[in-house]
Short mmCIF file of C-alpha atoms and ligand atoms in Angstrom, two decimals:
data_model
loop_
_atom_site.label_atom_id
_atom_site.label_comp_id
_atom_site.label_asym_id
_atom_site.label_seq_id
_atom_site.Cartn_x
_atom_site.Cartn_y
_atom_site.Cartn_z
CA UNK W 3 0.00 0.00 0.00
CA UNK W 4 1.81 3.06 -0.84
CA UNK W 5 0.73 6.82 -0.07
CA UNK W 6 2.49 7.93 -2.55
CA UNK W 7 -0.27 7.88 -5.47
CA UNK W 8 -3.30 9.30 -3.14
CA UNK W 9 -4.70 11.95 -3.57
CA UNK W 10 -4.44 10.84 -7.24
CA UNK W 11 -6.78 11.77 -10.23
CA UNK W 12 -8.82 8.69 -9.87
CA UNK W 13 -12.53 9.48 -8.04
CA UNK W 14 -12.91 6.50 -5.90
CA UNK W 15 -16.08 4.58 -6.44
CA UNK W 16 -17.47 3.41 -3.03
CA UNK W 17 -14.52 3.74 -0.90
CA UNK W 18 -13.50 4.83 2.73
CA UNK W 19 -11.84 7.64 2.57
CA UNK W 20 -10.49 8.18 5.76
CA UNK W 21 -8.54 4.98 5.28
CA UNK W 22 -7.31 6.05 1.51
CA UNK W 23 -5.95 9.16 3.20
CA UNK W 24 -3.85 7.46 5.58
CA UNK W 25 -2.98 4.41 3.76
CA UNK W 26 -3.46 5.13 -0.36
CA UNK W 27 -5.19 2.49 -2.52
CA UNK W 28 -4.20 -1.03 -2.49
CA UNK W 29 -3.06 -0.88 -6.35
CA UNK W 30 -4.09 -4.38 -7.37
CA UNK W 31 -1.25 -5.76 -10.43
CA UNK W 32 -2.42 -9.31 -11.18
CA UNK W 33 -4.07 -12.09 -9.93
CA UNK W 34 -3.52 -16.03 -9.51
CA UNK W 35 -6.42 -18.55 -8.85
CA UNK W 36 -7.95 -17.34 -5.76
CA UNK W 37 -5.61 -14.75 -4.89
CA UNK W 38 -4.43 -11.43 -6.13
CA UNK W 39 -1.22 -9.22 -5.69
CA UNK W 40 -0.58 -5.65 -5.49
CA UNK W 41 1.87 -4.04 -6.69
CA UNK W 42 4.41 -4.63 -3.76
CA UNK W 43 4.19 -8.11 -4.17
CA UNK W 44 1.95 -8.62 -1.01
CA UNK W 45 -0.63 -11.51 -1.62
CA UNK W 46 -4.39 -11.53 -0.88
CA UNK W 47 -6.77 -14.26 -0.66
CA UNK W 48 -9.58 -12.32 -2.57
CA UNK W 49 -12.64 -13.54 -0.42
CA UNK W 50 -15.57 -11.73 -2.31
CA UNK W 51 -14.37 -13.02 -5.68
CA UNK W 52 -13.69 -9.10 -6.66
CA UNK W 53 -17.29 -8.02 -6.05
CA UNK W 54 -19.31 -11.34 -6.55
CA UNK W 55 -18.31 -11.69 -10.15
CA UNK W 56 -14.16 -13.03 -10.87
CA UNK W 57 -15.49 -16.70 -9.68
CA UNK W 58 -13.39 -18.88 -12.52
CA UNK W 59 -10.01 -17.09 -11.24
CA UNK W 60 -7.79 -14.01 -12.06
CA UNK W 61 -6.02 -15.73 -14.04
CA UNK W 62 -7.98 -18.28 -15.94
CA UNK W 63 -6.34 -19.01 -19.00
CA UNK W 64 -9.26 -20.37 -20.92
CA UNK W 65 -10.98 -17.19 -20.67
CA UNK W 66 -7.95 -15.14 -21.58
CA UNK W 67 -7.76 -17.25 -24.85
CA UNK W 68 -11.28 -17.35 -25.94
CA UNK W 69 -11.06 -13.06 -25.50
CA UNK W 70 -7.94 -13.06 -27.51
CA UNK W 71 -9.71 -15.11 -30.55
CA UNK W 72 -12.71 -12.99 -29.92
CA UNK W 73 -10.65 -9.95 -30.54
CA UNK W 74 -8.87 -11.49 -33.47
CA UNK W 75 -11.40 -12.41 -35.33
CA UNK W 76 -14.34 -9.33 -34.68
CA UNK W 77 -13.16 -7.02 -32.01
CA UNK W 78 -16.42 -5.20 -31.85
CA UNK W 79 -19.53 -4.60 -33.22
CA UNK W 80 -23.19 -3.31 -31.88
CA UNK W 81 -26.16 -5.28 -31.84
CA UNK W 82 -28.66 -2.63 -33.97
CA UNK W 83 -30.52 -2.58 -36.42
CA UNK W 84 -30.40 -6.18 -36.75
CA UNK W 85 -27.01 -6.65 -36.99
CA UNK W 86 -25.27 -9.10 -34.50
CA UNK W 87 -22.59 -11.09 -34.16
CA UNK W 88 -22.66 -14.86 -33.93
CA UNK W 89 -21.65 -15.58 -30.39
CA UNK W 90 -24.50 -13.08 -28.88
CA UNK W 91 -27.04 -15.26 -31.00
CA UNK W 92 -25.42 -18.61 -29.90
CA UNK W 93 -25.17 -17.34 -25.79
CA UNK W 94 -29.01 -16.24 -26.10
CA UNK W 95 -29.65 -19.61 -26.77
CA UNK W 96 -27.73 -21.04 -24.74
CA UNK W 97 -28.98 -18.68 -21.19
CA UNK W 98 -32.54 -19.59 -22.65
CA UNK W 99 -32.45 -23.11 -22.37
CA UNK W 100 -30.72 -22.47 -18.57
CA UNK W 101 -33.38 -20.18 -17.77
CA UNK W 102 -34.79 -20.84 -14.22
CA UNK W 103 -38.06 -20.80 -15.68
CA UNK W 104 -39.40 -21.19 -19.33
CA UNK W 105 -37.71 -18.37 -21.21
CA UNK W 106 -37.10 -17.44 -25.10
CA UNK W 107 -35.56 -13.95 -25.41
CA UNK W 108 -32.53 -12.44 -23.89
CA UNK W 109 -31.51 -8.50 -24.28
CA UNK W 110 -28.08 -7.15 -23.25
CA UNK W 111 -26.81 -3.89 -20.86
CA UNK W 112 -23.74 -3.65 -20.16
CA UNK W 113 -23.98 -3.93 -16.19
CA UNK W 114 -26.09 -5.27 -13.59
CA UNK W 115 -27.68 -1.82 -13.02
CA UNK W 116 -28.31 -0.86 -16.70
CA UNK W 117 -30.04 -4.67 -17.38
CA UNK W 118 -32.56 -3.82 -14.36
CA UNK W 119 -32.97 -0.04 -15.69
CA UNK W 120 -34.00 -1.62 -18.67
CA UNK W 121 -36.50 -3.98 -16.55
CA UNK W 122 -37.99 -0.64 -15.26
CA UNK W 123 -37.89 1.22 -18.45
CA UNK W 124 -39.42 -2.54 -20.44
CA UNK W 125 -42.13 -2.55 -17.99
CA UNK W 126 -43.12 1.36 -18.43
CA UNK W 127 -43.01 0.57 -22.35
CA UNK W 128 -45.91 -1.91 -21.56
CA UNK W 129 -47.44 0.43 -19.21
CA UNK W 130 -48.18 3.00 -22.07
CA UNK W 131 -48.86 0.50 -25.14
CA UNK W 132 -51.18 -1.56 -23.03
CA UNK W 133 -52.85 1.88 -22.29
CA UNK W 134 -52.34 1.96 -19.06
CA UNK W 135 -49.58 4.71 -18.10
CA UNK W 136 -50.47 4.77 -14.56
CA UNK W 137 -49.16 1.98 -13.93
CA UNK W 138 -45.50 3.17 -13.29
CA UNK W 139 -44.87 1.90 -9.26
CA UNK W 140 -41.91 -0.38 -8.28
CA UNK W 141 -41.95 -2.69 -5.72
CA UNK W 142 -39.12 -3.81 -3.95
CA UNK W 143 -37.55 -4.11 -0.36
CA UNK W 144 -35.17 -2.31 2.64
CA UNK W 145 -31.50 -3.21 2.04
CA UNK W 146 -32.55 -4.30 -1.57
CA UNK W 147 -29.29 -3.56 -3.60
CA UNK W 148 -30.20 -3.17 -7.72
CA UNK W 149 -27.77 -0.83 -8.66
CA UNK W 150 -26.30 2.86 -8.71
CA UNK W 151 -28.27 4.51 -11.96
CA UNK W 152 -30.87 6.60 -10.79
CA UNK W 153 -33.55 4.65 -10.97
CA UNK W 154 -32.00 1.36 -9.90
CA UNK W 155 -30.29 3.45 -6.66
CA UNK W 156 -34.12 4.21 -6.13
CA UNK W 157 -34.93 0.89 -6.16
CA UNK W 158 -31.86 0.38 -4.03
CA UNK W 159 -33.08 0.26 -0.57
CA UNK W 160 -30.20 1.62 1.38
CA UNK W 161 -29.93 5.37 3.77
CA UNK W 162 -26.81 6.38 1.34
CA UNK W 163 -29.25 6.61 -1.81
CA UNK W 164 -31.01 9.70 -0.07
CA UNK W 165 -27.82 11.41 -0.23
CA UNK W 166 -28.49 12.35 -3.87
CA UNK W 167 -31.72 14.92 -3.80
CA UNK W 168 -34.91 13.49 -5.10
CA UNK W 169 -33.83 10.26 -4.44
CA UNK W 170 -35.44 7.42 -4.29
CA UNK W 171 -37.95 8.07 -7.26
CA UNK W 172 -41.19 8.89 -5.66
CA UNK W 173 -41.84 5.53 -8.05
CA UNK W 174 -40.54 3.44 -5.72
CA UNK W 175 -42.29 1.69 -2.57
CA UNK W 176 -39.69 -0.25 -0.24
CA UNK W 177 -41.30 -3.13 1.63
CA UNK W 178 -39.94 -5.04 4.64
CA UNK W 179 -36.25 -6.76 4.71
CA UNK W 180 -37.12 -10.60 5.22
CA UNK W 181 -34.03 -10.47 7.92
CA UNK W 182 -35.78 -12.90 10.18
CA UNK W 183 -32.97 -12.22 12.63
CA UNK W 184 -33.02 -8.64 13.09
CA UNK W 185 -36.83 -7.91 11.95
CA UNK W 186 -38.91 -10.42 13.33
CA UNK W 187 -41.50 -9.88 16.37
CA UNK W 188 -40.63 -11.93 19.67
CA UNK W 189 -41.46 -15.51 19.45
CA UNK W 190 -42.30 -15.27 15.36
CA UNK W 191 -41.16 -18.33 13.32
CA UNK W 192 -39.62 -17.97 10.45
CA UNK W 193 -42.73 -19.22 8.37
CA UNK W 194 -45.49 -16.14 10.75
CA UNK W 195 -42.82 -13.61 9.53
CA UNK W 196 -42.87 -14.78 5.72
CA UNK W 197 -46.59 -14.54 6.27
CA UNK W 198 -47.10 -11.09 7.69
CA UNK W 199 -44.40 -9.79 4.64
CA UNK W 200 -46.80 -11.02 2.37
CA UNK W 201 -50.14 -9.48 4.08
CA UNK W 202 -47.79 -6.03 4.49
CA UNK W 203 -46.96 -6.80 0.12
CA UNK W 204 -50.94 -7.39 -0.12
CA UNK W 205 -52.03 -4.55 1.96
CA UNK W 206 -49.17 -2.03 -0.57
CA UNK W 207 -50.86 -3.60 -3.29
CA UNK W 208 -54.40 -2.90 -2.48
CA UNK W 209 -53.76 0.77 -0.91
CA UNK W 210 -52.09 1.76 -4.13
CA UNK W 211 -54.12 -0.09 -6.48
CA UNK W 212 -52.58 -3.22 -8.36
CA UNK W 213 -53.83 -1.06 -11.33
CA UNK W 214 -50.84 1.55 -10.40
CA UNK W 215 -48.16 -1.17 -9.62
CA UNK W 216 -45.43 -2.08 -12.76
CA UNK W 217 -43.53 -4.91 -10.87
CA UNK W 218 -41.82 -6.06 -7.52
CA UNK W 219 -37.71 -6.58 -7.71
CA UNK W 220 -35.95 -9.77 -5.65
CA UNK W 221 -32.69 -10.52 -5.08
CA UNK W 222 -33.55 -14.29 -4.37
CA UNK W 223 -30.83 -14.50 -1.70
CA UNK W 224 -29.62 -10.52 -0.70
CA UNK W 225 -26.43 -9.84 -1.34
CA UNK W 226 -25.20 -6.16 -0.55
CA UNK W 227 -27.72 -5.78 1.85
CA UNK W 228 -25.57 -8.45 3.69
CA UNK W 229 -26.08 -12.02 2.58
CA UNK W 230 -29.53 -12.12 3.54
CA UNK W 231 -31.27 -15.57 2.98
CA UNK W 232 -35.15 -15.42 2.64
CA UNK W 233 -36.50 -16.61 5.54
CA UNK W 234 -38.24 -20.07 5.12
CA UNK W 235 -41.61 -19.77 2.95
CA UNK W 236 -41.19 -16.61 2.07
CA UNK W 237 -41.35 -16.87 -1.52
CA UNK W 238 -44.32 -19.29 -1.47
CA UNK W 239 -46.01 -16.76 0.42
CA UNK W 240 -45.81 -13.76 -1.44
CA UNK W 241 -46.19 -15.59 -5.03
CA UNK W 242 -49.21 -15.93 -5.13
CA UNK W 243 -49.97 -12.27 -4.07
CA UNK W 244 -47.98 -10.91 -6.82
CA UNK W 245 -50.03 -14.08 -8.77
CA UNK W 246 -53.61 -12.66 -8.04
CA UNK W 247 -52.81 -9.28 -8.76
CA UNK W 248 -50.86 -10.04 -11.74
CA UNK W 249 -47.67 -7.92 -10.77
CA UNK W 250 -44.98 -9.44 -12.48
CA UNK W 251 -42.06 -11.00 -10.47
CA UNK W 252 -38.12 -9.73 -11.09
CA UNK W 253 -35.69 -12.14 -9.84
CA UNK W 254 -32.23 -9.98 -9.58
CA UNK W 255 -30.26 -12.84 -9.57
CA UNK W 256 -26.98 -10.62 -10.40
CA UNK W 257 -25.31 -12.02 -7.50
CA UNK W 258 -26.95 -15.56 -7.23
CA UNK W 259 -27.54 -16.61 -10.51
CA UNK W 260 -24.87 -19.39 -12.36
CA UNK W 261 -24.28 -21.30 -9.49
CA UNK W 262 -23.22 -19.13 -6.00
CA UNK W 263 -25.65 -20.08 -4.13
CA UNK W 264 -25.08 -23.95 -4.55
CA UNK W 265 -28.17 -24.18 -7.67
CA UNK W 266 -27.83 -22.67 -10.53
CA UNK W 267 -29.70 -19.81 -10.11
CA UNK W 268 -31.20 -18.74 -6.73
CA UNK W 269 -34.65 -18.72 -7.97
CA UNK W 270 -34.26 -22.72 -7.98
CA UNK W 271 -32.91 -22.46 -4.43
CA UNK W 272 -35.85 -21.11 -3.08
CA UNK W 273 -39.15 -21.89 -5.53
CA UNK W 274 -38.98 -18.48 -7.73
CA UNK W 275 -41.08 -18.59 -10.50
CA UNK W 276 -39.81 -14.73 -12.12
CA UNK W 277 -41.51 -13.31 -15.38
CA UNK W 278 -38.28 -11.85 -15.91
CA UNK W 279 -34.37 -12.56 -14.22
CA UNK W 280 -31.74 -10.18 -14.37
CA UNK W 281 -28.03 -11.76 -14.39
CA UNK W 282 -24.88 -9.85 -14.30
CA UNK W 283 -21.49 -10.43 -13.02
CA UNK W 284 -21.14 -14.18 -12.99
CA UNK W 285 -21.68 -14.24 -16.63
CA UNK W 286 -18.52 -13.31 -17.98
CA UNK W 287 -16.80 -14.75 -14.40
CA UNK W 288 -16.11 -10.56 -14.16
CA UNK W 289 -13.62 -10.79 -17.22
CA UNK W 290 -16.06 -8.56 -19.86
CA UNK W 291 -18.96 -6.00 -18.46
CA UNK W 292 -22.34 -7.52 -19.42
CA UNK W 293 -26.23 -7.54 -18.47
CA UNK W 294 -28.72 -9.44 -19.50
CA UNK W 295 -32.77 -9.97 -19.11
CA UNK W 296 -34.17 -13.28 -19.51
CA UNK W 297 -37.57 -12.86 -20.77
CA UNK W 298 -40.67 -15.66 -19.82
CA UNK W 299 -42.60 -16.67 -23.13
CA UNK W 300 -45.45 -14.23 -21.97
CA UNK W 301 -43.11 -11.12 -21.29
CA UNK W 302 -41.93 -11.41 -25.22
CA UNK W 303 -45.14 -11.87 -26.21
CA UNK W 304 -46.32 -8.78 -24.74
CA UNK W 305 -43.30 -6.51 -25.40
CA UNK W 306 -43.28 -7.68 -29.25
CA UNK W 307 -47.11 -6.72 -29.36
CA UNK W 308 -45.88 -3.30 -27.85
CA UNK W 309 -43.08 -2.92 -30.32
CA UNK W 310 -45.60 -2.70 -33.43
CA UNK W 311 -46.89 -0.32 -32.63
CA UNK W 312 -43.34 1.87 -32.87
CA UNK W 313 -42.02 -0.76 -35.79
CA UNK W 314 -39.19 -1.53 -32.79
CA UNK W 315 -37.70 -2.19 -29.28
CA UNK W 316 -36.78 1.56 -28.82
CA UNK W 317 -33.91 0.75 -26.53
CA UNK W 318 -30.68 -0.43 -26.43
CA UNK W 319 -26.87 -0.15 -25.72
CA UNK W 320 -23.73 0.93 -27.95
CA UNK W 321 -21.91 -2.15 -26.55
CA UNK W 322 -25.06 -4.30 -25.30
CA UNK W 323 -24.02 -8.02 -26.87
CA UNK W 324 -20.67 -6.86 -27.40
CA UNK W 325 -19.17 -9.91 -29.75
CA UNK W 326 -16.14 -10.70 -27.77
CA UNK W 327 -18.51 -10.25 -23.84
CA UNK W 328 -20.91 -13.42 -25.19
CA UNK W 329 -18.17 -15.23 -26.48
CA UNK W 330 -16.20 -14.66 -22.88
CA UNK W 331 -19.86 -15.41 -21.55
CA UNK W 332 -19.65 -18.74 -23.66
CA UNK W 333 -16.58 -20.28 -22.63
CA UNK W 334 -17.12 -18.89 -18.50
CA UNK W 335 -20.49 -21.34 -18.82
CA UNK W 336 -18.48 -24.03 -20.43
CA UNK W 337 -16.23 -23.76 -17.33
CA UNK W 338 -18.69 -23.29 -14.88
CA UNK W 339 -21.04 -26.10 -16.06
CA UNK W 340 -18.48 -28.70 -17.77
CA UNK W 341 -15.35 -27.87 -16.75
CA UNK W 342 -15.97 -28.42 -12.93
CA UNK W 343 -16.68 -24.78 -11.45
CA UNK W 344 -20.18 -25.59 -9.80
CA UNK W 345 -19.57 -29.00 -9.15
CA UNK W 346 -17.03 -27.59 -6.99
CA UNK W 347 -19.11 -24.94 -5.31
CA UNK W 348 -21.57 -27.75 -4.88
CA UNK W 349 -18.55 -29.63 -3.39
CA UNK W 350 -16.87 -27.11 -0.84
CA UNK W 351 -20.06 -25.55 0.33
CA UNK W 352 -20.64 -28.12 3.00
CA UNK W 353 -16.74 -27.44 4.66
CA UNK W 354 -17.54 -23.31 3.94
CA UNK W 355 -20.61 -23.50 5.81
CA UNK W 356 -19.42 -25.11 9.07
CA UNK W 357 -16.47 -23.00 8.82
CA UNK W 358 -18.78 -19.87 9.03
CA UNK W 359 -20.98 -20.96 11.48
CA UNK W 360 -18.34 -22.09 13.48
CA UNK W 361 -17.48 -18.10 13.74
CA UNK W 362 -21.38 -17.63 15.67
CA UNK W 363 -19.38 -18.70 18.89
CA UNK W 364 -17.10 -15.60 18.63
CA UNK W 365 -17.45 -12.78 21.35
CA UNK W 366 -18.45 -10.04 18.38
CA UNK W 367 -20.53 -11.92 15.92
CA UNK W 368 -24.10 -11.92 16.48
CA UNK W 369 -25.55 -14.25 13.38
CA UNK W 370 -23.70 -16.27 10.82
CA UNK W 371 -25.58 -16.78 7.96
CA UNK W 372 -25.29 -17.97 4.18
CA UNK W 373 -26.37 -20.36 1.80
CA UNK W 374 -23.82 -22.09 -0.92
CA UNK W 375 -20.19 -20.00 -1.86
CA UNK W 376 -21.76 -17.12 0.68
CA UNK W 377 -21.69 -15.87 4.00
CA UNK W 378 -21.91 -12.69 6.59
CA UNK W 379 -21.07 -12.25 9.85
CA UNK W 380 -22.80 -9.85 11.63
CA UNK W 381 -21.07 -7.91 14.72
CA UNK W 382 -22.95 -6.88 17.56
CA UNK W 383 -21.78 -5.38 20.73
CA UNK W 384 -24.03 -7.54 22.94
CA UNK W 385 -24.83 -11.21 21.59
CA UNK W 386 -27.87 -11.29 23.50
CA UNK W 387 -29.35 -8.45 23.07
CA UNK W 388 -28.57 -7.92 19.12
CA UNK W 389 -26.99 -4.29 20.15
CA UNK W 390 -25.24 -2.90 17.07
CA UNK W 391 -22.03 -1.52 18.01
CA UNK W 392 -22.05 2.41 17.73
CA UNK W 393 -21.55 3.75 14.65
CA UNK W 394 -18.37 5.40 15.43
CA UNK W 395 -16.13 2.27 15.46
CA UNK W 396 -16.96 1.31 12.22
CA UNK W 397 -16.51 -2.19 13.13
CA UNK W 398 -17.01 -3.94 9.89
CA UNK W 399 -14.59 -1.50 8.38
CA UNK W 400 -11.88 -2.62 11.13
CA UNK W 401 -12.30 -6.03 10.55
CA UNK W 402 -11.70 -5.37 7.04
CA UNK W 403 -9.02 -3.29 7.46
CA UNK W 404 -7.01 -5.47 9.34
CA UNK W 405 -8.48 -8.92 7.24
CA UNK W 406 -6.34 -7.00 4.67
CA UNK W 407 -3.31 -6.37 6.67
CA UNK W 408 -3.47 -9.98 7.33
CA UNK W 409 -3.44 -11.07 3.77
CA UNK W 410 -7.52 -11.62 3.56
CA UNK W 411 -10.06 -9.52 1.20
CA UNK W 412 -13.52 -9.56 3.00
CA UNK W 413 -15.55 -6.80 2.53
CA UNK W 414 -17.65 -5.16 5.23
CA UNK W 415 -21.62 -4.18 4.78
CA UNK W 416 -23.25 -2.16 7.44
CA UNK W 417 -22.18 -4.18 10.58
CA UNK W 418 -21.74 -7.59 8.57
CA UNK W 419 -18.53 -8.56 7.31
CA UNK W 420 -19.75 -10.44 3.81
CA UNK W 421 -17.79 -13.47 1.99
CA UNK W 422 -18.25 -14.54 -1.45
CA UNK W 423 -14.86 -16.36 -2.39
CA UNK W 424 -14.42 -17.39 -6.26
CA UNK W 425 -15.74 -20.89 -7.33
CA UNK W 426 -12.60 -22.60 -7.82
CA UNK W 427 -11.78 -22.61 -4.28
CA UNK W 428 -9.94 -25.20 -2.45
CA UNK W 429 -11.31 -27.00 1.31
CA UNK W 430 -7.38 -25.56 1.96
CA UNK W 431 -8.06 -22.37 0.66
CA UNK W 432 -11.33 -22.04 2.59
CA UNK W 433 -9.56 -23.61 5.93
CA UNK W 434 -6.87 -20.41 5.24
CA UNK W 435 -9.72 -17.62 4.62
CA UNK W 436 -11.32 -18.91 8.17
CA UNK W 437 -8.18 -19.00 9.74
CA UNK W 438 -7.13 -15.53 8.90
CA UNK W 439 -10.92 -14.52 9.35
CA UNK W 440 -10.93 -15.83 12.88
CA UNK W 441 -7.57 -14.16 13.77
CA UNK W 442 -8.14 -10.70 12.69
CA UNK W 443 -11.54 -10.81 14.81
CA UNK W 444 -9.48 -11.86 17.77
CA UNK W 445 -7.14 -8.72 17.12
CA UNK W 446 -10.29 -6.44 16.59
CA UNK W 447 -12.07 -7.75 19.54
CA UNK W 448 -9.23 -6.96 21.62
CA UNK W 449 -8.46 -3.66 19.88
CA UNK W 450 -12.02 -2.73 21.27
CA UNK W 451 -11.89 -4.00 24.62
CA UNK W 452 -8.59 -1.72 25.08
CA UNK W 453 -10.19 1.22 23.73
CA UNK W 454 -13.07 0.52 25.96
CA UNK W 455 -11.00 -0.01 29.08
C1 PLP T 512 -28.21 -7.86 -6.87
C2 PLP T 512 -27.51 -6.79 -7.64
N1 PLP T 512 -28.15 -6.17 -8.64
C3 PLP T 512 -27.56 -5.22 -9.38
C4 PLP T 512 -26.27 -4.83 -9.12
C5 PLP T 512 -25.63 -3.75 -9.93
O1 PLP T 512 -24.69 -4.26 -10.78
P1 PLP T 512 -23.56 -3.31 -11.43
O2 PLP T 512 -22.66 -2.89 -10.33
O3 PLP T 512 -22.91 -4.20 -12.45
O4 PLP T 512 -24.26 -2.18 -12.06
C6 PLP T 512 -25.55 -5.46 -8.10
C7 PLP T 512 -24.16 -5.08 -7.82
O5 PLP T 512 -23.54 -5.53 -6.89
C8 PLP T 512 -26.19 -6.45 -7.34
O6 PLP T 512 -25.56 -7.05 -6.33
#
């Protein structure tokens, strides 16, 4: 870490400054398997696979060649005015057929945020050629992450969002986390709490008007909010509410979908049936920017109808199905489906699970929680009591802090610290990652204590 290049002329996306001004960035130079080195030669085991996405490795030669003969033989080309390149047409087919639910179109952004700006901006489309413009309101949840555009910051149910004025869109409605843990009523069981979230959906939806409402966003398992599972029937519950209304159902499976959370896509996990799934990140294993939006048979349907009446899909992206992305895309499912990735997710989850639970006994953490390749641990001051620790130790940003000193990248959400390590990992590799993990809490815990004393 060197001080020497901050402050630099690079704006820092998402990053503590307070730490950049003491320390400078961590100026990452290349990466090996499940680890990456900066440029002083220190090593890090990268435990959030980059953010979600670099799950095949940082060095995964495959992928390197299939981007070289992309480049060689059509470096780039849009997908207008229908034009396209092969591999776009031969990935669409391929996502469609692994669809978590029947599906037979797929449209390209080039991020997770622009694909689900598109959802919003797909579903307004419909709103005015099915005559009915009123019908403009989004659905979706507290701690919800969907993106950083304006409208999918909106839909983004974090406190930071209202630090740009006017946001959230006065489109958006933000229902109840399903964090059983920290939201339930005394005594509530998993299943009463799924319940009342779907009487609180059906009450939203009759005080607006289902008339008014344009769809409800899910992240089947949440991710930035802090690896938040669904508690148990919570899906099954508010299905059919969505069902008798006929809101349709957006699976955000940026972060879940193509194996992390021990399926294929977390809709399977957990019974979704979505009219429309957003994937990002995973799809290109984080080696090419891409989006996409599976479409159900009906969706297509309804947005071809829509498009005769303007002879076209008036939207689209300059490098949306960018020829060498779906041919990345092509070989990263190629290695994630035959060439072993989610077997071994499927394979390692058991030994990453225990190993995070095993951190619940710890004097700071509060809940462990995850499902497949992914985990938090949430810190509390008192265990029993759920206390948060004051704001002003930033405890998840120590933990990181010093993970990182320690050779470990975990990144820290609110008061959770969150791991999603790459697919490829290694029982040894995951045994390391707890065994820093569990020493840099020690160090933290005790940091506290003295300042306390
Ligand atoms: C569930 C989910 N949706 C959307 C996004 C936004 O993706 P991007 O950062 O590629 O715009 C993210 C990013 O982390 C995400 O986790």
């Amino acid at each position: 870490m060197s001080k020497r290049n901050y402050p630099s002329a690079f704006l820092h996306p998402f990053s503590h400054i307070p730490t950049l001004e003491e320390q400078g960035p961590v100026i990452v130079d290349r990466g090996e398997g499940v680890y990456i080195y900066d440029d002083r030669g220190r090593k890090y085991l990268e435990g959030n696979s980059g953010l979600w996405n670099v799950v095949l490795g940082f060095d995964n030669k495959r992928l390197i060649e299939t981007a070289q003969r992309a480049y060689a033989r059509l470096p780039a080309y849009h997908a207008f005015f229908g034009r396209v390149g092969q591999s776009a047409l031969d990935l669409s087919e391929r996502i469609v057929k692994l669809a978590p639910m029947e599906a037979n179109r797929v449209f390209y952004a080039n991020s997770g945020s622009e694909a689900n700006d598109t959802v919003v901006k797909l579903l307004w489309f419909l709103a005015e050629a099915e005559g009915k413009p009123h019908r403009r309101l989004l659905l979706s949840r507290r701690n919800a992450y969907h993106g950083m555009t304006v409208m999918t910051a909106s839909l983004t149910g974090k406190d930071y969002v209202k630090s740009a004025s006017g946001l959230p869109l006065k489109e958006v409605r933000h229902l109840t986390c399903p964090h059983h843990w920290r939201e339930a009523q005394a005594g509530e069981s998993e299943k009463d709490f799924s319940a009342r979230l779907a009487l609180e959906l059906e009450q939203t939806i009759r005080n607006t008007g289902a008339d008014h409402i344009a769809g409800f966003f899910a992240e089947p398992v949440m991710g930035a909010g802090g690896v938040i599972p669904p508690p148990e029937g919570y899906f099954q519950a508010i299905q059919p509410v969505l069902g008798k209304y006929g809101i349709p159902l957006i699976a955000d499976e940026v972060i879940c979908g193509f194996g992390r959370t021990g399926e294929f896509w977390g809709s399977l996990t957990y019974g979704i049936k979505p009219d429309m799934v957003v994937a990002s990140k995973v799809i290109t294993a984080g080696f090419f920017p891409m989006g996409a939006i599976i479409l159900s048979p009906e969706m297509t349907e309804r947005i071809e109808k829509a498009c005769a009446k303007y002879e076209e899909l008036p939207t689209g992206f300059t490098t949306g199905a960018h020829p060498v992305g779906c041919a990345i895309a092509m070989t990263a499912l190629d290695e994630i489906l035959e060439g072993g990735a989610f077997a071994n997710v499927k394979a390692v989850t058991p030994a990453f699970q225990k190993h995070l639970r095993a951190m619940a006994d710890h004097p700071i953490v509060g809940e462990a929680r995850g499902v497949g390749l992914m985990g938090a641990l949430e810190m509390v001051a008192d265990r029993k009591t759920k206390e948060p620790f004051a704001g002003s130790l930033d405890v998840s940003e120590r933990v990181a802090r010093q993970a990182l000193k320690n050779g470990l990248i975990c990144r820290p959400l609110g008061q959770s610290i969150v791991l999603a390590p790459p697919f490829i990992i290694t029982e040894k590799e995951i045994a390391e990652l707890f065994g820093i993990l569990r020493r840099t809490l020690d160090e933290v815990h005790a940091g506290i204590a003295r300042k306390a004393a």
